[in-house]
Amino acid sequence: MMNTKKRSLEVCLTPAIYDKHAKDENIVVVIDVLRATSSICTAFANGVKCLIPVATVEEARQKKEAGYTVASERDGYVLDFADFGNSPFNFTAEKVAGKEIVYSTTNGTRCIHMASHSREVVIGSFLNLSALAEYLIGQDAPVLIFCASWKDRFSLEDTVCAGALAELLLASDKYETICDAVTASLDLWSLAKTNLDKYSQKAAQKGRLASKGLDDCIGFCHQLDFTELIPYYADGVLQAKSKVINGE
């Protein structure tokens, strides 16, 4: 008999309440639009072999001393020992193709580690939105969309992206939700999607980046479907796979 039971869909708006949503059976989608998950998607689109996410500055420093190339920032500033920072424009094919790169950011890499107990952790952004939705629909598991936010505070751009993904998943008729955060993210997406570039200017993170001269990537990070690759976390490393499921 065909399984007609719908899968659960939830959105976690901030790491501060992740424990309220955490379930081992979840596929967790980590979203940090400005800029970690956008940069991760860009790195794989440009041929990086793998990314090694580390949660702390000290871990990143130790990896640098061990000879790794390190991409690392805190509050937008490149750490003094790092090779480059967290803009997707840093992850060019010339810099990253075929390499193993250690990666550490203010918010995004922390969330990857928090969710590592789950069935699977995948990386989401506007850049891989459609492929990610197609991949998730092909899996038989509940989905938690995990907004990295900013220092545990609500993030507009991450929530809008969560709404965009939730809309695609719910349209498949394979999911159901009783989560107010899903409804809120869908409502924000409905406001934003008619002019995403304009709406993105409202985000507080846009202002934080602009104050450091780092807002040149805002438009790129809100570009839809730049890549069809799905970065995923396993055994301490981020790699990427195609949206094609092949029965797995």
Coordinates of C-alpha atoms in Angstrom, one line a residue:
M1 CA 0.0 0.0 0.0
M2 CA 1.3 3.4 -0.9
N3 CA 2.3 5.6 2.0
T4 CA 0.0 8.7 1.9
K5 CA 1.0 10.1 5.2
K6 CA 2.3 13.6 4.8
R7 CA 5.7 14.7 6.2
S8 CA 6.1 17.4 8.8
L9 CA 7.5 20.8 7.8
E10 CA 8.8 23.3 10.4
V11 CA 10.9 26.5 10.4
C12 CA 13.2 27.4 13.3
L13 CA 13.7 31.1 13.2
T14 CA 16.8 31.3 15.4
P15 CA 19.4 29.0 16.9
A16 CA 18.2 30.2 20.4
I17 CA 15.2 27.9 20.0
Y18 CA 16.7 25.1 18.0
D19 CA 16.2 22.6 20.8
K20 CA 12.4 23.1 20.6
H21 CA 12.5 21.8 17.0
A22 CA 15.3 19.3 17.1
K23 CA 14.5 15.7 16.1
D24 CA 16.9 13.1 15.0
E25 CA 14.7 12.1 12.0
N26 CA 14.7 15.6 10.5
I27 CA 16.4 16.6 7.3
V28 CA 17.7 20.0 8.4
V29 CA 18.2 22.8 5.9
V30 CA 20.6 25.4 7.2
I31 CA 20.0 28.8 5.7
D32 CA 22.3 31.8 6.1
V33 CA 21.6 34.0 3.1
L34 CA 24.1 36.8 4.1
R35 CA 26.4 35.2 3.6
A36 CA 27.5 31.7 4.8
T37 CA 25.2 29.3 2.9
S38 CA 25.3 31.5 -0.2
S39 CA 29.1 31.3 -0.1
I40 CA 29.0 27.5 0.4
C41 CA 26.7 27.0 -2.6
T42 CA 29.0 29.3 -4.7
A43 CA 32.1 27.4 -3.6
F44 CA 30.7 24.1 -4.8
A45 CA 29.4 25.6 -8.0
N46 CA 33.0 26.7 -8.6
G47 CA 34.5 23.3 -8.0
V48 CA 35.7 23.2 -4.4
K49 CA 36.5 19.6 -3.4
C50 CA 35.1 20.0 0.1
L51 CA 34.6 22.5 2.9
I52 CA 35.5 21.7 6.5
P53 CA 33.2 23.8 8.8
V54 CA 34.6 24.6 12.2
A55 CA 32.6 26.4 14.9
T56 CA 35.4 28.4 16.7
V57 CA 38.1 30.8 15.8
E58 CA 40.6 28.6 17.7
E59 CA 39.7 25.6 15.6
A60 CA 40.2 27.7 12.4
R61 CA 43.6 28.9 13.6
Q62 CA 44.7 25.4 14.4
K63 CA 43.7 24.3 10.9
K64 CA 45.7 27.2 9.4
E65 CA 48.7 26.2 11.4
A66 CA 48.3 22.6 10.0
G67 CA 48.6 23.9 6.5
Y68 CA 44.9 24.3 5.4
T69 CA 43.5 27.2 3.3
V70 CA 41.2 29.0 5.7
A71 CA 38.1 31.1 4.9
S72 CA 37.0 32.7 8.1
E73 CA 35.3 35.8 9.5
R74 CA 33.7 37.2 12.6
D75 CA 31.1 40.0 12.4
G76 CA 32.1 40.4 8.7
Y77 CA 35.8 41.0 9.4
V78 CA 38.3 38.5 7.9
L79 CA 40.4 37.0 10.7
D80 CA 44.0 38.0 10.8
F81 CA 45.3 34.5 10.0
A82 CA 42.7 33.6 7.3
D83 CA 43.3 33.5 3.6
F84 CA 40.0 35.2 2.8
G85 CA 36.6 35.9 4.2
N86 CA 33.0 35.0 3.8
S87 CA 31.8 36.8 0.6
P88 CA 30.7 34.4 -2.1
F89 CA 32.9 36.5 -4.4
N90 CA 35.9 35.1 -2.6
F91 CA 35.1 31.6 -3.7
T92 CA 36.1 31.9 -7.3
A93 CA 37.1 28.8 -9.3
E94 CA 40.7 30.2 -9.4
K95 CA 40.8 30.1 -5.6
V96 CA 38.9 27.0 -4.7
A97 CA 38.6 24.5 -7.5
G98 CA 39.8 21.1 -6.3
K99 CA 40.8 22.3 -2.9
E100 CA 39.9 21.4 0.7
I101 CA 39.1 24.6 2.5
V102 CA 38.4 25.2 6.2
Y103 CA 35.4 27.4 6.8
S104 CA 34.3 29.3 9.9
T105 CA 31.7 32.1 10.2
T106 CA 29.8 34.0 12.8
N107 CA 26.5 32.2 12.5
G108 CA 26.2 29.6 9.8
T109 CA 28.9 27.1 10.6
R110 CA 27.7 27.0 14.2
C111 CA 24.2 25.9 13.0
I112 CA 25.7 23.1 10.9
H113 CA 27.3 21.6 14.0
M114 CA 24.1 22.1 16.1
A115 CA 22.1 20.1 13.6
S116 CA 24.6 17.4 13.0
H117 CA 22.6 14.8 15.1
S118 CA 19.9 14.9 12.4
R119 CA 19.2 12.4 9.7
E120 CA 20.8 14.8 7.2
V121 CA 22.0 18.4 7.2
V122 CA 21.9 20.2 3.8
I123 CA 22.7 23.7 2.9
G124 CA 20.1 26.1 1.5
S125 CA 20.0 29.5 -0.1
F126 CA 18.2 31.3 -2.9
L127 CA 21.1 30.1 -5.1
N128 CA 20.0 26.5 -5.0
L129 CA 16.4 26.9 -4.1
S130 CA 14.6 24.9 -6.8
A131 CA 17.1 22.0 -6.8
L132 CA 17.0 21.8 -3.1
A133 CA 13.2 21.7 -3.0
E134 CA 13.2 18.9 -5.7
Y135 CA 15.8 16.9 -3.6
L136 CA 13.8 17.2 -0.4
I137 CA 10.5 16.2 -2.1
G138 CA 12.3 13.1 -3.2
Q139 CA 13.2 12.1 0.3
D140 CA 10.7 10.5 2.8
A141 CA 11.5 12.6 5.9
P142 CA 10.3 15.5 7.9
V143 CA 12.0 18.8 7.1
L144 CA 13.2 21.5 9.4
I145 CA 14.3 24.8 7.8
F146 CA 16.9 26.3 10.2
C147 CA 17.5 30.0 9.9
A148 CA 21.0 30.8 11.1
S149 CA 19.8 34.4 12.0
W150 CA 22.3 36.9 13.4
K151 CA 23.7 36.1 16.9
D152 CA 20.4 34.4 17.9
R153 CA 18.3 37.3 16.7
F154 CA 15.6 37.1 14.0
S155 CA 16.9 37.5 10.5
L156 CA 14.6 38.9 7.7
E157 CA 16.5 37.5 4.7
D158 CA 16.8 34.0 6.2
T159 CA 13.1 33.9 7.0
V160 CA 12.1 35.1 3.5
C161 CA 14.3 32.3 2.0
A162 CA 12.7 29.8 4.4
G163 CA 9.3 31.0 3.1
A164 CA 10.4 30.5 -0.5
L165 CA 11.5 26.9 0.2
A166 CA 8.4 26.2 2.3
E167 CA 6.2 27.3 -0.6
L168 CA 7.8 24.9 -3.0
L169 CA 7.6 22.0 -0.5
L170 CA 4.0 22.6 0.4
A171 CA 3.0 22.9 -3.3
S172 CA 4.2 19.3 -3.8
D173 CA 1.3 18.1 -1.4
K174 CA 3.8 15.9 0.4
Y175 CA 4.1 18.1 3.5
E176 CA 1.9 19.4 6.2
T177 CA 2.5 22.0 8.9
I178 CA 1.1 23.3 12.1
C179 CA 4.1 25.6 12.7
D180 CA 3.4 29.4 13.0
A181 CA 7.0 30.1 11.8
V182 CA 6.2 28.4 8.5
T183 CA 3.1 30.6 8.1
A184 CA 5.1 33.7 9.0
S185 CA 7.9 32.9 6.6
L186 CA 5.4 32.2 3.8
D187 CA 3.7 35.6 4.5
L188 CA 7.1 37.4 4.3
W189 CA 8.0 35.6 1.1
S190 CA 4.7 36.6 -0.4
L191 CA 5.6 40.3 0.2
A192 CA 9.2 39.9 -1.0
K193 CA 8.9 37.7 -4.1
T194 CA 7.5 40.4 -6.4
N195 CA 10.7 42.4 -6.1
L196 CA 13.2 40.4 -4.1
D197 CA 16.1 42.8 -4.8
K198 CA 14.1 45.8 -3.4
Y199 CA 12.8 43.9 -0.4
S200 CA 16.3 42.6 0.5
Q201 CA 17.3 46.2 1.2
K202 CA 15.2 46.1 4.3
A203 CA 17.4 43.5 6.0
A204 CA 19.4 44.7 9.0
Q205 CA 22.3 42.5 7.8
K206 CA 22.4 44.6 4.6
G207 CA 23.1 47.6 6.8
R208 CA 25.7 45.8 8.9
L209 CA 27.5 44.7 5.7
A210 CA 27.3 48.1 4.1
S211 CA 28.9 49.7 7.1
K212 CA 32.0 47.6 6.4
G213 CA 31.8 48.0 2.6
L214 CA 30.8 44.3 2.3
D215 CA 27.3 44.7 0.7
D216 CA 28.4 44.2 -2.9
C217 CA 27.2 40.7 -2.8
I218 CA 23.6 41.4 -1.6
G219 CA 22.1 41.1 -5.1
F220 CA 24.0 37.9 -5.9
C221 CA 22.9 36.2 -2.7
H222 CA 19.3 36.8 -3.7
Q223 CA 19.7 35.3 -7.1
L224 CA 17.5 32.3 -7.8
D225 CA 18.8 29.0 -9.0
F226 CA 22.5 29.8 -9.6
T227 CA 23.3 26.1 -9.1
E228 CA 21.7 22.7 -8.9
L229 CA 24.1 21.3 -6.4
I230 CA 23.0 20.4 -2.8
P231 CA 25.8 20.8 -0.3
Y232 CA 25.5 18.4 2.7
Y233 CA 27.3 17.7 5.9
A234 CA 28.7 14.3 6.7
D235 CA 31.6 13.0 8.8
G236 CA 32.8 16.5 9.6
V237 CA 32.9 17.7 6.0
L238 CA 30.7 19.6 3.6
Q239 CA 30.4 18.0 0.1
A240 CA 27.9 18.4 -2.6
K241 CA 25.6 16.2 -4.6
S242 CA 23.2 16.5 -7.5
K243 CA 19.5 17.0 -7.0
V244 CA 19.1 13.6 -8.7
I245 CA 18.0 11.1 -6.1
N246 CA 18.6 7.7 -7.8
G247 CA 16.5 6.0 -5.2
E248 CA 18.7 7.0 -2.2

